[in-house]
Amino acid sequence: MLRRLYDWVLHWAETPYGALALFLLALSESSFFPIPPDVLLIVLSIGAPKKSFKFALICSVGSVIGGCIGYIIGWQFMSGIGERIIAFYGLDQKFDYIRELYRAYDAWAIGIAGFTPIPYKVFTISAGAFNINFWVFIVASVVSRSARFFLVGGLIYCFGPRIQSFIDNYFNLLVVAFTVFLIAGFVVLRYIF
């Protein structure tokens, strides 16, 4: 089933509705849909490298709005919709652990989930359920989701289609490395200032 969804998502790159599909995919992925928008972002950007930053912006805006929908699901509809989504991803047993991550790391938990391959939707729903400060949630989401999508768009803008196989093969490693460097940078800044 996931493979058919994946193929369905990619087919939108061959239509005039690719940018709209990217926006809707990013929006739905942040609250419930299983296919990440990166796949369509990569295909659209490779098809038109000069528009890769535009596609990254569309993806970022859609993702943050979708994250807000996820937040509302957790805040107002956790017992009905939110619990089903969390269970669908097999993370219902980890829900208390996610609560502890929020207590310990607050915006960092959102930021890391927004940038890495961790299912962001679980954190958006959890943020609402745990009543995380909405503005902290928004700022962390904007920074992390934009960083993720603009990194992909920027690589394609600079290197064109030849970067696709590299991104496909090493995306998770690139994300982890960037996250480690990002956290290390903040730690260094904290101790310097």
CSV table of C-alpha atoms in Angstrom, one decimal:
chain,number,residue,atom,x,y,z
A,1,MET,CA,0.0,0.0,0.0
A,2,LEU,CA,2.8,2.4,0.9
A,3,ARG,CA,4.5,1.8,-2.5
A,4,ARG,CA,1.3,2.7,-4.3
A,5,LEU,CA,0.9,5.9,-2.2
A,6,TYR,CA,4.6,6.7,-3.0
A,7,ASP,CA,4.0,6.2,-6.7
A,8,TRP,CA,0.8,8.3,-6.6
A,9,VAL,CA,2.7,11.1,-4.9
A,10,LEU,CA,5.4,11.1,-7.5
A,11,HIS,CA,3.0,11.2,-10.4
A,12,TRP,CA,2.0,14.7,-9.4
A,13,ALA,CA,5.4,15.9,-10.5
A,14,GLU,CA,4.4,15.2,-14.1
A,15,THR,CA,1.2,17.3,-13.9
A,16,PRO,CA,0.7,21.1,-13.9
A,17,TYR,CA,-0.5,20.7,-10.3
A,18,GLY,CA,2.9,19.7,-8.9
A,19,ALA,CA,3.4,22.8,-6.7
A,20,LEU,CA,-0.1,22.5,-5.3
A,21,ALA,CA,0.3,18.8,-4.7
A,22,LEU,CA,3.6,19.6,-2.9
A,23,PHE,CA,1.8,22.1,-0.6
A,24,LEU,CA,-1.0,19.6,0.2
A,25,LEU,CA,1.4,16.7,0.7
A,26,ALA,CA,3.5,18.8,3.1
A,27,LEU,CA,0.4,19.9,5.0
A,28,SER,CA,-1.1,16.4,5.3
A,29,GLU,CA,2.2,14.7,6.2
A,30,SER,CA,2.7,17.0,9.2
A,31,SER,CA,-0.6,15.8,10.7
A,32,PHE,CA,-1.4,12.3,9.4
A,33,PHE,CA,-0.1,11.2,6.0
A,34,PRO,CA,2.7,8.7,5.9
A,35,ILE,CA,4.7,9.8,2.8
A,36,PRO,CA,7.2,12.6,3.5
A,37,PRO,CA,7.0,15.6,1.1
A,38,ASP,CA,10.8,15.3,0.4
A,39,VAL,CA,10.2,12.8,-2.4
A,40,LEU,CA,8.0,15.2,-4.4
A,41,LEU,CA,10.2,18.2,-3.5
A,42,ILE,CA,13.2,16.3,-4.9
A,43,VAL,CA,11.5,15.3,-8.1
A,44,LEU,CA,10.0,18.8,-8.7
A,45,SER,CA,13.3,20.5,-8.0
A,46,ILE,CA,15.3,18.2,-10.3
A,47,GLY,CA,12.8,18.9,-13.0
A,48,ALA,CA,13.3,22.7,-12.6
A,49,PRO,CA,16.4,23.4,-10.5
A,50,LYS,CA,16.0,27.2,-10.7
A,51,LYS,CA,12.7,26.8,-8.9
A,52,SER,CA,14.0,24.6,-6.1
A,53,PHE,CA,14.0,27.4,-3.5
A,54,LYS,CA,10.4,28.2,-4.5
A,55,PHE,CA,9.4,24.5,-4.0
A,56,ALA,CA,11.3,24.4,-0.7
A,57,LEU,CA,9.3,27.5,0.5
A,58,ILE,CA,6.0,25.9,-0.6
A,59,CYS,CA,6.9,22.7,1.2
A,60,SER,CA,7.9,24.6,4.4
A,61,VAL,CA,4.7,26.7,4.5
A,62,GLY,CA,2.5,23.7,3.9
A,63,SER,CA,4.4,21.7,6.5
A,64,VAL,CA,4.1,24.4,9.2
A,65,ILE,CA,0.4,24.8,8.6
A,66,GLY,CA,0.0,21.1,8.7
A,67,GLY,CA,1.9,21.0,11.9
A,68,CYS,CA,-0.6,23.5,13.3
A,69,ILE,CA,-3.4,21.2,12.3
A,70,GLY,CA,-1.6,18.4,14.1
A,71,TYR,CA,-1.2,20.6,17.1
A,72,ILE,CA,-5.0,21.2,17.1
A,73,ILE,CA,-5.7,17.5,16.7
A,74,GLY,CA,-3.7,16.8,19.8
A,75,TRP,CA,-5.1,19.7,21.7
A,76,GLN,CA,-8.8,19.3,21.0
A,77,PHE,CA,-9.2,15.8,19.4
A,78,MET,CA,-6.6,13.6,21.1
A,79,SER,CA,-9.0,11.0,22.4
A,80,GLY,CA,-10.6,10.5,19.0
A,81,ILE,CA,-8.3,11.2,16.1
A,82,GLY,CA,-4.9,11.8,17.8
A,83,GLU,CA,-4.7,8.5,19.5
A,84,ARG,CA,-5.5,6.7,16.3
A,85,ILE,CA,-2.8,8.5,14.3
A,86,ILE,CA,-0.2,7.8,17.1
A,87,ALA,CA,-1.3,4.1,17.1
A,88,PHE,CA,-1.1,3.9,13.3
A,89,TYR,CA,2.6,4.7,13.5
A,90,GLY,CA,3.1,2.2,16.4
A,91,LEU,CA,4.2,4.9,18.8
A,92,ASP,CA,1.3,4.7,21.3
A,93,GLN,CA,3.7,2.9,23.7
A,94,LYS,CA,6.2,5.7,23.3
A,95,PHE,CA,3.7,8.5,24.1
A,96,ASP,CA,4.9,9.0,27.7
A,97,TYR,CA,8.5,9.0,26.5
A,98,ILE,CA,7.6,11.8,24.0
A,99,ARG,CA,6.1,13.7,27.0
A,100,GLU,CA,9.4,13.4,28.8
A,101,LEU,CA,11.3,14.7,25.8
A,102,TYR,CA,9.0,17.8,25.7
A,103,ARG,CA,9.5,18.3,29.5
A,104,ALA,CA,13.3,18.0,29.1
A,105,TYR,CA,13.9,19.7,25.8
A,106,ASP,CA,10.8,21.8,24.9
A,107,ALA,CA,11.6,23.5,21.6
A,108,TRP,CA,14.5,21.2,20.9
A,109,ALA,CA,12.2,18.1,20.7
A,110,ILE,CA,10.1,19.9,18.1
A,111,GLY,CA,13.1,21.2,16.2
A,112,ILE,CA,14.8,17.8,16.0
A,113,ALA,CA,11.6,16.0,15.0
A,114,GLY,CA,10.9,18.7,12.4
A,115,PHE,CA,14.4,18.3,10.8
A,116,THR,CA,15.1,14.6,11.1
A,117,PRO,CA,13.3,11.5,9.7
A,118,ILE,CA,11.4,11.1,13.0
A,119,PRO,CA,7.7,11.2,12.2
A,120,TYR,CA,7.0,14.9,12.7
A,121,LYS,CA,3.3,14.4,12.9
A,122,VAL,CA,3.6,12.4,16.1
A,123,PHE,CA,5.4,15.4,17.7
A,124,THR,CA,2.9,17.9,16.3
A,125,ILE,CA,0.0,16.0,17.8
A,126,SER,CA,1.8,15.4,21.0
A,127,ALA,CA,2.7,19.1,21.3
A,128,GLY,CA,-1.0,19.9,21.3
A,129,ALA,CA,-1.9,17.1,23.7
A,130,PHE,CA,0.8,18.2,26.1
A,131,ASN,CA,-0.2,21.9,25.7
A,132,ILE,CA,3.3,23.0,24.6
A,133,ASN,CA,3.5,26.8,24.2
A,134,PHE,CA,2.0,27.3,20.7
A,135,TRP,CA,4.4,30.1,19.7
A,136,VAL,CA,7.5,28.0,20.7
A,137,PHE,CA,6.0,25.3,18.6
A,138,ILE,CA,5.6,27.6,15.6
A,139,VAL,CA,9.1,29.0,15.8
A,140,ALA,CA,10.7,25.6,16.2
A,141,SER,CA,8.6,24.2,13.4
A,142,VAL,CA,9.4,27.1,11.0
A,143,VAL,CA,13.1,26.8,11.7
A,144,SER,CA,13.4,23.0,11.5
A,145,ARG,CA,11.1,22.4,8.6
A,146,SER,CA,12.6,25.3,6.6
A,147,ALA,CA,16.1,24.1,7.3
A,148,ARG,CA,15.2,20.6,6.1
A,149,PHE,CA,13.5,21.6,2.9
A,150,PHE,CA,15.8,24.4,2.0
A,151,LEU,CA,18.8,22.1,2.5
A,152,VAL,CA,17.3,19.7,-0.1
A,153,GLY,CA,16.3,22.5,-2.4
A,154,GLY,CA,19.7,24.2,-2.1
A,155,LEU,CA,21.6,21.0,-2.9
A,156,ILE,CA,19.6,20.5,-6.0
A,157,TYR,CA,19.9,24.2,-7.0
A,158,CYS,CA,23.7,24.0,-6.7
A,159,PHE,CA,24.3,20.5,-8.1
A,160,GLY,CA,21.3,19.8,-10.3
A,161,PRO,CA,20.0,16.3,-11.1
A,162,ARG,CA,23.3,14.5,-10.3
A,163,ILE,CA,22.7,15.1,-6.6
A,164,GLN,CA,19.4,13.1,-6.5
A,165,SER,CA,21.0,9.7,-6.1
A,166,PHE,CA,23.3,11.1,-3.4
A,167,ILE,CA,20.3,12.6,-1.5
A,168,ASP,CA,18.3,9.4,-1.9
A,169,ASN,CA,21.1,7.2,-0.6
A,170,TYR,CA,22.4,9.4,2.2
A,171,PHE,CA,19.4,11.5,3.3
A,172,ASN,CA,19.2,10.1,6.8
A,173,LEU,CA,22.9,10.3,7.4
A,174,LEU,CA,23.0,13.9,6.1
A,175,VAL,CA,20.1,14.8,8.4
A,176,VAL,CA,21.8,13.2,11.4
A,177,ALA,CA,25.1,14.9,10.7
A,178,PHE,CA,23.5,18.3,10.2
A,179,THR,CA,21.5,17.9,13.4
A,180,VAL,CA,24.6,17.0,15.4
A,181,PHE,CA,26.4,20.1,14.0
A,182,LEU,CA,23.4,22.3,14.7
A,183,ILE,CA,23.2,21.1,18.3
A,184,ALA,CA,27.0,21.4,18.8
A,185,GLY,CA,26.8,24.9,17.4
A,186,PHE,CA,24.1,25.9,19.9
A,187,VAL,CA,26.1,24.3,22.8
A,188,VAL,CA,29.2,26.2,21.8
A,189,LEU,CA,27.3,29.5,21.6
A,190,ARG,CA,25.8,28.9,25.0
A,191,TYR,CA,29.1,28.4,26.6
A,192,ILE,CA,30.8,31.3,24.8
A,193,PHE,CA,28.0,33.8,25.6
